[in-house]
Each structure stands twice: as structure tokens, then as C-alpha cells.
CSV table of C-alpha atoms and ligand atoms in Angstrom, one decimal:
chain,number,residue,atom,x,y,z
O,1,UNK,CA,100.2,78.7,106.8
O,2,UNK,CA,96.8,77.6,107.7
O,3,UNK,CA,94.9,76.5,104.4
O,4,UNK,CA,92.2,78.8,104.1
O,5,UNK,CA,91.1,78.4,100.5
O,6,UNK,CA,87.5,78.4,99.7
O,7,UNK,CA,86.8,80.7,102.7
O,8,UNK,CA,84.6,83.7,101.9
O,9,UNK,CA,85.8,87.2,101.5
O,10,UNK,CA,84.2,88.5,104.6
O,11,UNK,CA,85.4,85.7,107.0
O,12,UNK,CA,88.8,86.1,105.7
O,13,UNK,CA,89.2,89.8,106.3
O,14,UNK,CA,87.7,89.1,109.6
O,15,UNK,CA,90.3,86.8,110.3
O,16,UNK,CA,93.4,89.0,109.1
O,17,UNK,CA,91.9,91.8,111.2
O,18,UNK,CA,94.3,90.9,113.8
O,19,UNK,CA,97.3,91.8,111.6
O,20,UNK,CA,95.9,95.5,112.1
O,21,UNK,CA,95.2,95.8,115.8
O,22,UNK,CA,94.9,99.6,115.6
O,23,UNK,CA,92.2,99.2,112.8
O,24,UNK,CA,89.7,98.2,115.2
O,25,UNK,CA,87.9,96.3,112.5
O,26,UNK,CA,87.0,99.7,110.3
O,27,UNK,CA,89.4,98.6,107.3
O,28,UNK,CA,87.7,95.3,107.3
O,29,UNK,CA,84.0,96.8,107.4
O,30,UNK,CA,85.7,99.2,104.7
O,31,UNK,CA,86.7,96.5,102.5
O,32,UNK,CA,83.6,94.4,102.9
O,33,UNK,CA,81.6,97.6,101.6
O,34,UNK,CA,83.8,97.8,98.2
O,35,UNK,CA,83.2,94.0,97.8
O,36,UNK,CA,79.6,94.6,98.2
O,37,UNK,CA,79.6,97.6,96.0
O,38,UNK,CA,81.6,95.2,93.2
O,39,UNK,CA,79.0,92.5,93.4
O,40,UNK,CA,76.2,95.0,92.6
O,41,UNK,CA,78.4,96.5,89.8
O,42,UNK,CA,79.0,92.8,88.4
O,43,UNK,CA,75.4,91.8,88.4
O,44,UNK,CA,74.9,94.9,85.9
O,45,UNK,CA,78.1,94.2,84.3
O,46,UNK,CA,76.6,90.7,83.4
O,47,UNK,CA,73.2,91.8,82.3
O,48,UNK,CA,74.9,94.7,80.1
O,49,UNK,CA,73.9,92.9,76.9
O,50,UNK,CA,70.4,92.0,78.0
O,51,UNK,CA,69.3,95.5,79.1
O,52,UNK,CA,69.2,98.7,77.3
O,53,UNK,CA,72.1,100.1,79.7
O,54,UNK,CA,74.9,99.9,76.9
O,55,UNK,CA,75.7,102.9,74.7
O,56,UNK,CA,77.0,106.4,75.1
O,57,UNK,CA,75.3,108.7,77.5
O,58,UNK,CA,76.6,111.6,74.6
O,59,UNK,CA,78.5,113.5,77.6
O,60,UNK,CA,82.2,113.4,78.2
O,61,UNK,CA,84.2,113.0,81.6
O,62,UNK,CA,86.7,115.3,83.2
O,63,UNK,CA,89.4,113.5,81.0
O,64,UNK,CA,87.4,114.7,78.0
O,65,UNK,CA,86.6,111.1,77.2
O,66,UNK,CA,83.2,109.8,76.2
O,67,UNK,CA,81.5,108.3,79.1
O,68,UNK,CA,79.3,105.0,79.1
O,69,UNK,CA,76.2,104.4,81.2
O,70,UNK,CA,77.6,101.5,82.8
O,71,UNK,CA,80.9,103.8,83.9
O,72,UNK,CA,78.2,106.3,85.6
O,73,UNK,CA,76.3,103.3,87.1
O,74,UNK,CA,79.6,102.0,88.5
O,75,UNK,CA,80.4,105.4,90.0
O,76,UNK,CA,77.0,105.7,91.7
O,77,UNK,CA,77.4,102.2,93.3
O,78,UNK,CA,80.9,102.7,94.7
O,79,UNK,CA,79.9,106.5,95.9
O,80,UNK,CA,76.5,104.8,97.5
O,81,UNK,CA,78.0,102.1,99.4
O,82,UNK,CA,81.2,103.9,100.7
O,83,UNK,CA,78.7,106.5,102.0
O,84,UNK,CA,76.4,104.2,103.6
O,85,UNK,CA,79.6,102.0,104.9
O,86,UNK,CA,80.2,105.0,107.1
O,87,UNK,CA,84.3,104.4,107.1
O,88,UNK,CA,85.0,106.5,104.6
O,89,UNK,CA,85.4,110.4,105.1
O,90,UNK,CA,86.4,111.4,101.3
O,91,UNK,CA,86.7,109.8,98.1
O,92,UNK,CA,88.1,110.6,94.6
O,93,UNK,CA,86.7,108.9,91.6
O,94,UNK,CA,87.9,109.1,87.8
O,95,UNK,CA,84.5,109.9,86.8
O,96,UNK,CA,84.4,112.9,89.2
O,97,UNK,CA,86.2,116.3,88.7
O,98,UNK,CA,86.5,117.4,92.3
O,99,UNK,CA,87.1,114.8,95.5
O,100,UNK,CA,84.1,114.2,97.2
O,101,UNK,CA,83.6,114.9,101.1
O,102,UNK,CA,81.3,112.6,103.0
O,103,UNK,CA,79.0,115.1,104.6
O,104,UNK,CA,76.7,112.6,106.4
O,105,UNK,CA,76.6,112.4,110.3
O,106,UNK,CA,79.7,110.8,111.8
O,107,UNK,CA,81.5,110.8,108.4
O,108,UNK,CA,84.1,113.0,109.9
O,109,UNK,CA,84.9,110.5,112.5
O,110,UNK,CA,86.0,107.9,109.7
O,111,UNK,CA,89.5,107.2,109.3
O,112,UNK,CA,89.7,106.2,105.6
O,113,UNK,CA,89.8,107.9,102.2
O,114,UNK,CA,89.4,105.9,99.0
O,115,UNK,CA,90.2,106.4,95.5
O,116,UNK,CA,89.1,104.5,92.4
O,117,UNK,CA,88.2,104.0,89.0
O,118,UNK,CA,84.8,102.2,89.1
O,119,UNK,CA,84.9,100.6,85.6
O,120,UNK,CA,88.5,100.6,84.0
O,121,UNK,CA,89.1,99.6,80.5
O,122,UNK,CA,85.0,100.9,79.7
O,123,UNK,CA,86.0,100.9,76.0
O,124,UNK,CA,85.7,97.2,76.1
O,125,UNK,CA,81.8,97.1,77.6
O,126,UNK,CA,80.4,96.5,74.6
O,127,UNK,CA,82.6,93.9,73.1
O,128,UNK,CA,82.4,91.4,76.3
O,129,UNK,CA,86.3,91.8,77.1
O,130,UNK,CA,87.1,91.8,80.8
O,131,UNK,CA,87.0,95.2,82.9
O,132,UNK,CA,87.6,96.0,86.2
O,133,UNK,CA,87.0,98.3,89.5
O,134,UNK,CA,90.2,99.5,90.8
O,135,UNK,CA,90.5,100.9,94.4
O,136,UNK,CA,93.0,102.3,96.7
O,137,UNK,CA,92.6,103.1,100.6
O,138,UNK,CA,94.7,105.4,102.8
O,139,UNK,CA,94.3,106.7,106.5
O,140,UNK,CA,93.2,110.4,106.4
O,141,UNK,CA,95.6,112.7,107.7
O,142,UNK,CA,93.8,115.7,108.4
O,143,UNK,CA,91.1,116.2,111.4
O,144,UNK,CA,87.8,117.9,111.0
O,145,UNK,CA,86.5,118.3,107.4
O,146,UNK,CA,88.8,116.3,105.1
O,147,UNK,CA,91.0,118.1,102.9
O,148,UNK,CA,92.9,117.6,99.3
O,149,UNK,CA,96.0,116.6,101.5
O,150,UNK,CA,93.9,113.8,102.6
O,151,UNK,CA,93.7,112.7,98.9
O,152,UNK,CA,97.0,113.5,97.7
O,153,UNK,CA,99.2,111.0,99.4
O,154,UNK,CA,102.0,109.1,98.0
O,155,UNK,CA,101.1,105.5,97.2
O,156,UNK,CA,103.4,104.2,99.8
O,157,UNK,CA,101.1,105.4,102.3
O,158,UNK,CA,98.3,103.1,100.8
O,159,UNK,CA,97.1,101.0,103.7
O,160,UNK,CA,95.0,98.6,101.0
O,161,UNK,CA,94.6,98.4,97.3
O,162,UNK,CA,92.8,96.2,95.1
O,163,UNK,CA,90.8,95.3,92.3
O,164,UNK,CA,87.7,93.6,90.8
O,165,UNK,CA,87.8,92.1,87.6
O,166,UNK,CA,84.9,91.2,85.7
O,167,UNK,CA,86.1,88.3,83.3
O,168,UNK,CA,85.5,85.0,82.3
O,169,UNK,CA,84.7,84.9,86.3
O,170,UNK,CA,84.6,87.9,88.6
O,171,UNK,CA,87.3,88.1,91.0
O,172,UNK,CA,88.6,90.4,93.7
O,173,UNK,CA,92.6,90.8,94.1
O,174,UNK,CA,93.8,92.8,97.1
O,175,UNK,CA,96.6,93.6,99.7
O,176,UNK,CA,96.9,95.1,102.8
O,177,UNK,CA,100.6,95.1,102.8
O,178,UNK,CA,100.6,91.6,104.0
O,179,UNK,CA,100.8,89.9,100.3
O,180,UNK,CA,98.3,89.6,97.9
O,181,UNK,CA,95.1,87.2,98.1
O,182,UNK,CA,92.6,86.5,95.0
O,183,UNK,CA,89.1,85.7,95.7
O,184,UNK,CA,86.6,84.4,93.0
O,185,UNK,CA,83.0,84.7,92.9
O,186,UNK,CA,80.9,82.3,93.2
O,187,UNK,CA,77.8,83.2,91.6
O,188,UNK,CA,75.6,80.5,93.2
O,189,UNK,CA,76.2,81.9,96.9
O,190,UNK,CA,76.9,85.5,96.1
O,191,UNK,CA,80.3,85.3,97.9
O,192,UNK,CA,83.9,85.9,97.1
O,193,UNK,CA,85.9,82.8,98.1
O,194,UNK,CA,89.5,82.5,98.6
O,195,UNK,CA,91.0,80.9,95.5
O,196,UNK,CA,94.4,82.4,94.8
O,197,UNK,CA,96.1,82.8,98.3
O,198,UNK,CA,99.3,84.9,98.3
O,199,UNK,CA,99.8,85.7,94.8
O,200,UNK,CA,103.3,86.0,93.5
O,201,UNK,CA,104.4,87.1,90.0
O,202,UNK,CA,107.5,85.3,88.4
O,203,UNK,CA,110.7,87.4,88.5
O,204,UNK,CA,111.1,86.5,84.8
O,205,UNK,CA,108.0,86.5,82.6
O,206,UNK,CA,107.5,85.9,79.0
O,207,UNK,CA,104.7,88.5,78.2
O,208,UNK,CA,105.1,92.3,77.2
O,209,UNK,CA,101.9,94.4,77.1
O,210,UNK,CA,101.9,97.6,75.3
O,211,UNK,CA,99.8,99.3,72.8
O,212,UNK,CA,101.9,98.7,69.4
O,213,UNK,CA,100.0,100.9,67.4
O,214,UNK,CA,101.7,103.8,69.1
O,215,UNK,CA,104.9,102.4,68.3
O,216,UNK,CA,106.1,105.7,66.2
O,217,UNK,CA,104.8,107.9,69.3
O,218,UNK,CA,107.0,106.1,71.7
O,219,UNK,CA,110.6,107.5,73.4
O,220,UNK,CA,113.4,105.6,71.5
O,221,UNK,CA,114.2,103.8,74.7
O,222,UNK,CA,110.6,101.9,74.5
O,223,UNK,CA,111.1,101.2,70.9
O,224,UNK,CA,114.4,99.6,72.0
O,225,UNK,CA,113.1,97.3,74.6
O,226,UNK,CA,110.1,96.1,72.6
O,227,UNK,CA,112.5,95.2,69.8
O,228,UNK,CA,114.6,93.2,72.4
O,229,UNK,CA,111.4,91.3,73.2
O,230,UNK,CA,111.0,90.2,70.0
O,231,UNK,CA,114.8,89.0,69.3
O,232,UNK,CA,115.1,85.4,69.1
O,233,UNK,CA,116.9,84.3,72.1
O,234,UNK,CA,116.1,80.7,72.9
O,235,UNK,CA,118.2,80.6,76.3
O,236,UNK,CA,116.4,83.7,77.5
O,237,UNK,CA,112.8,82.6,76.4
O,238,UNK,CA,112.8,85.2,74.0
O,239,UNK,CA,111.0,86.3,71.7
O,240,UNK,CA,108.3,87.0,74.4
O,241,UNK,CA,104.4,86.8,73.9
O,242,UNK,CA,103.0,89.9,73.2
O,243,UNK,CA,99.5,90.2,74.6
O,244,UNK,CA,97.3,93.5,75.0
O,245,UNK,CA,93.3,93.7,75.7
O,246,UNK,CA,93.3,97.3,76.3
O,247,UNK,CA,92.0,97.2,79.8
O,248,UNK,CA,94.5,97.8,82.4
O,249,UNK,CA,92.8,95.5,85.1
O,250,UNK,CA,92.5,92.3,82.5
O,251,UNK,CA,95.9,93.2,81.2
O,252,UNK,CA,98.0,93.5,84.8
O,253,UNK,CA,95.8,90.5,86.3
O,254,UNK,CA,96.8,88.2,83.4
O,255,UNK,CA,100.5,89.5,83.9
O,256,UNK,CA,100.3,89.2,87.6
O,257,UNK,CA,99.2,85.4,87.2
O,258,UNK,CA,101.5,84.5,84.6
O,259,UNK,CA,104.5,86.8,84.9
O,260,UNK,CA,105.1,89.9,82.4
O,261,UNK,CA,105.4,93.5,82.0
O,262,UNK,CA,102.9,95.9,81.4
O,263,UNK,CA,103.7,99.4,79.5
O,264,UNK,CA,102.1,102.5,79.1
O,265,UNK,CA,104.9,104.9,78.5
O,266,UNK,CA,105.0,108.6,77.7
O,267,UNK,CA,104.0,109.2,74.1
O,268,UNK,CA,103.8,112.4,71.6
O,269,UNK,CA,100.2,112.3,72.1
O,270,UNK,CA,99.9,111.9,76.0
O,271,UNK,CA,103.6,112.9,77.1
O,272,UNK,CA,102.6,112.3,80.5
O,273,UNK,CA,101.5,108.8,79.6
O,274,UNK,CA,97.6,108.2,79.8
O,275,UNK,CA,96.8,106.3,83.0
O,276,UNK,CA,96.3,108.0,86.2
O,277,UNK,CA,98.7,107.8,89.3
O,278,UNK,CA,96.0,108.0,92.5
O,279,UNK,CA,93.3,105.3,91.1
O,280,UNK,CA,95.1,103.1,88.5
O,281,UNK,CA,98.6,103.1,88.7
O,282,UNK,CA,99.3,103.3,92.4
O,283,UNK,CA,97.0,100.8,93.5
O,284,UNK,CA,98.4,98.3,90.9
O,285,UNK,CA,101.9,99.3,92.2
O,286,UNK,CA,101.0,98.2,95.4
O,287,UNK,CA,99.6,95.0,94.5
O,288,UNK,CA,102.4,94.1,91.9
O,289,UNK,CA,105.2,95.0,94.6
O,290,UNK,CA,103.3,92.7,97.4
O,291,UNK,CA,103.4,90.1,94.7
O,292,UNK,CA,107.0,90.3,94.3
O,293,UNK,CA,107.4,92.4,91.0
O,294,UNK,CA,108.1,96.5,90.6
O,295,UNK,CA,106.5,99.3,89.2
O,296,UNK,CA,108.3,102.5,88.5
O,297,UNK,CA,107.7,105.4,85.8
O,298,UNK,CA,111.2,104.9,84.3
O,299,UNK,CA,113.0,106.9,87.3
O,300,UNK,CA,111.1,107.0,90.3
O,301,UNK,CA,109.5,104.1,92.1
O,302,UNK,CA,105.4,104.7,91.3
O,303,UNK,CA,104.6,104.6,95.3
O,304,UNK,CA,107.1,107.2,95.9
O,305,UNK,CA,106.0,109.9,93.4
O,306,UNK,CA,104.4,113.0,95.5
O,307,UNK,CA,100.9,114.0,93.8
O,308,UNK,CA,99.9,117.4,92.8
O,309,UNK,CA,96.6,116.5,91.8
O,310,UNK,CA,93.6,114.2,91.6
O,311,UNK,CA,93.7,113.3,87.9
O,312,UNK,CA,97.6,113.1,87.8
O,313,UNK,CA,98.9,111.0,84.7
O,314,UNK,CA,102.2,109.0,85.0
O,315,UNK,CA,104.0,106.9,82.7
O,316,UNK,CA,104.0,103.1,83.9
O,317,UNK,CA,106.4,100.4,83.8
O,318,UNK,CA,104.7,97.3,85.9
O,319,UNK,CA,105.2,93.9,86.4
O,320,UNK,CA,107.9,91.0,86.8
O,321,UNK,CA,110.8,93.0,88.5
O,322,UNK,CA,113.6,91.9,86.3
O,323,UNK,CA,111.6,93.1,83.0
O,324,UNK,CA,110.8,96.2,84.6
O,325,UNK,CA,114.6,96.6,85.4
O,326,UNK,CA,115.9,95.6,81.9
O,327,UNK,CA,113.6,98.5,80.5
O,328,UNK,CA,114.9,100.8,83.1
O,329,UNK,CA,118.4,99.8,81.7
O,330,UNK,CA,117.3,100.8,78.2
O,331,UNK,CA,116.0,104.0,79.9
O,332,UNK,CA,119.5,105.0,81.7
O,333,UNK,CA,121.3,103.9,78.4
O,334,UNK,CA,119.4,106.4,76.1
B,401,AHM,P1,89.6,104.3,81.0
B,401,AHM,O1,89.9,104.5,82.6
B,401,AHM,O2,89.1,105.4,80.4
B,401,AHM,O3,89.1,103.0,80.7
B,401,AHM,O4,91.2,104.6,80.4
B,401,AHM,C1,92.0,103.3,80.8
B,401,AHM,C2,92.5,102.3,80.0
B,401,AHM,C3,93.3,101.2,80.9
B,401,AHM,O5,92.6,100.2,81.3
B,401,AHM,C4,94.0,100.7,79.7
B,401,AHM,O6,95.2,100.0,79.9
B,401,AHM,C5,94.6,101.8,79.0
B,401,AHM,O7,92.8,102.7,78.8
B,401,AHM,C6,94.2,101.8,77.4
B,401,AHM,O8,94.6,102.6,76.4
B,401,AHM,P2,95.0,102.5,75.1
B,401,AHM,O9,93.7,102.5,74.4
B,401,AHM,O10,95.5,104.1,74.5
B,401,AHM,O11,96.1,101.3,74.6
B,402,MG,MG1,90.9,103.9,84.1
């Protein structure tokens, strides 16, 4: 394949447009709108420590969690740029109770719906740890005014998905079902440039990521798997290392690059798991599968789950294929 390293995200999506002859450039445009929104969010994330934008607003979002100002800002920017771009007829956000129908002129001619978590891992904002924006794109299935059926599609129907990580550098990682590519933001020119072409994740990783403080609230098979991760078996590279930031984008990004498993199981406190199917697990599952990994809820492929509600939660076991399969074997044996 031609060495495209260093080319900008905009140039890259235009070049790859030929992979989607039916898309007529709309999807490329939509991806560029999301990249633009993320650059605006990035600017604000970077100055979060400098301006009086940190801190709680005192209101709770639809999940009952405390909302921080930067979450609201990120949410507003995503909505604004998606509306202005004209390629999106409806959207769903972690920060909005109901899905949003774009009512602007011509919006109903737009082909796509976008689901997003505008700023995931927001509990990390005020400690300077990495956070991210996650997005998932589908073609609409209705005609006329968009309906909930456009929003509640199984993950296997995604046409594109990705995340932007606001970390030591800012990166956009995305897939359109043709492999996974990562672009690093060059702040001197304000462009995402191809830095990680064709990301593949190791089949056997050495990292497990889970909130160990919840050990007593896990199902037995998860406790057994984590004990297995800690065993001394030199030939199998065990014990694995435990790494957990508490920011899904950061934890998954590291595991995608280095190889590993990310686990958010059902717990006694959160029997359906904590993470959301439509704008957290599905887009991450699409990326990880495209990189050669696997994502399940313990029984089903994440992307095969038929959603029933916008803010649906699912347990998630995601990452290096052999690690996920090992955890599934522990579940099957319980
Ligand atoms: P958020 O969308 O409200 O930020 O919550 C999601 C985050 C994920 O980024 C992370 O994986 C998880 O919550 C951490 O949860 P916990 O603190 O229970 O380990
Ligand atoms: Mg989130």
C-alpha cells in the first residue's frame, strides 16, 4: 500500500472516498465535520486548567451523574458542527435524554445519524488525565422525519466509528470498515496527520484493565479470570500487568496499541454494566474488531445486540482476541 504517513485527515478521507462510491462524499464530509468539532473541543480541553471552565454545574445528566462544564461544552460543539455540516439528520448524545432531530432546511435529505459521547471519562478532567470523544455513524433507515429506528440500529450496521483522545497528544482513530487508522493532531498547523496507519491489535496482550475496587461486586467468573491474569506462568507471559485510568477512551487506546483486555462487567451495583451500548461499546467494538480484536458482553458479539433504548448499558469484554476468548471460557464454565 502507498505510504501515506503524514498526510492530513482531510486529504486521507477524500482519497479513501473511492472505497464508498455510493457515499458521494457525504460520509467524508461528515467525518471532517466531526474532526473539526473535536479540534474545537481539544482547544478548550487544553485550556481547561487556565480558564474558569472547570468545576461542576450542579446539575445531573440523564444518567443521574454530575455534569461538568466541559461535558456540556463538548456536547454543544458536536451538535453545532453536525447541524452545520448538513450530513446528519438525527443524533443521540450521552448528555441528551432524547435523540435530536435536525430540523434545519435540507436536513431530512441527509443520509446519516450520529451517536456520540462528547467527553468520555469526564471524572478525569480536573486531574489532567486523558479523556475523549467517541462517535458512531449509521445510515438512516427511514424516510421523511427521522425516527427512533434510525437511532436504535445494531452495531454491525455502523458505517464508521472512532474516537478522539485528548492525551499527551491529541489523536483521532477511526474506521469505515476498512481497517483502523490513527491521526495525530499537529498543533502547529491545526491538522490531524496520519501517524498510525492500519492499527492492528495483538491476539495475545499482556494488559488487563478493570476497576479492581469493585472485585467484591463482580460475578465469580470475572474474579476467576482476574486471578488467572495474576498467576505466575512465565511461558504465557503471566502475570499480566494491570492498567486502569477510568477513562474508556484512554484505557482502550492503550490496549489497542499495546495489546490487552478491557473489562466492564455486570456488578451488584450495576447489573447491566455501566457503559453504554450505542455511543461507547458499539463504536469501540467496531474499531477493535477492525484491528483484529474481539468485543462481547460475555455471550453475544457486542455489534449483534439489538438495541432497545438510547442509553442502554451492557457489560463489555473487549480487546485482544485470545484474552477475550479466555474470559468467555471462564464464563461458559461457571
Ligand atoms: P462517563 O461517560 O460518565 O465519563 O463514564 C464512562 C467512564 C468510562 O470512560 C470508564 O471506562 C468508566 O466510566 C469508568 O468507570 P468506573 O469509575 O466505575 O471504573
Ligand atoms: Mg461516557
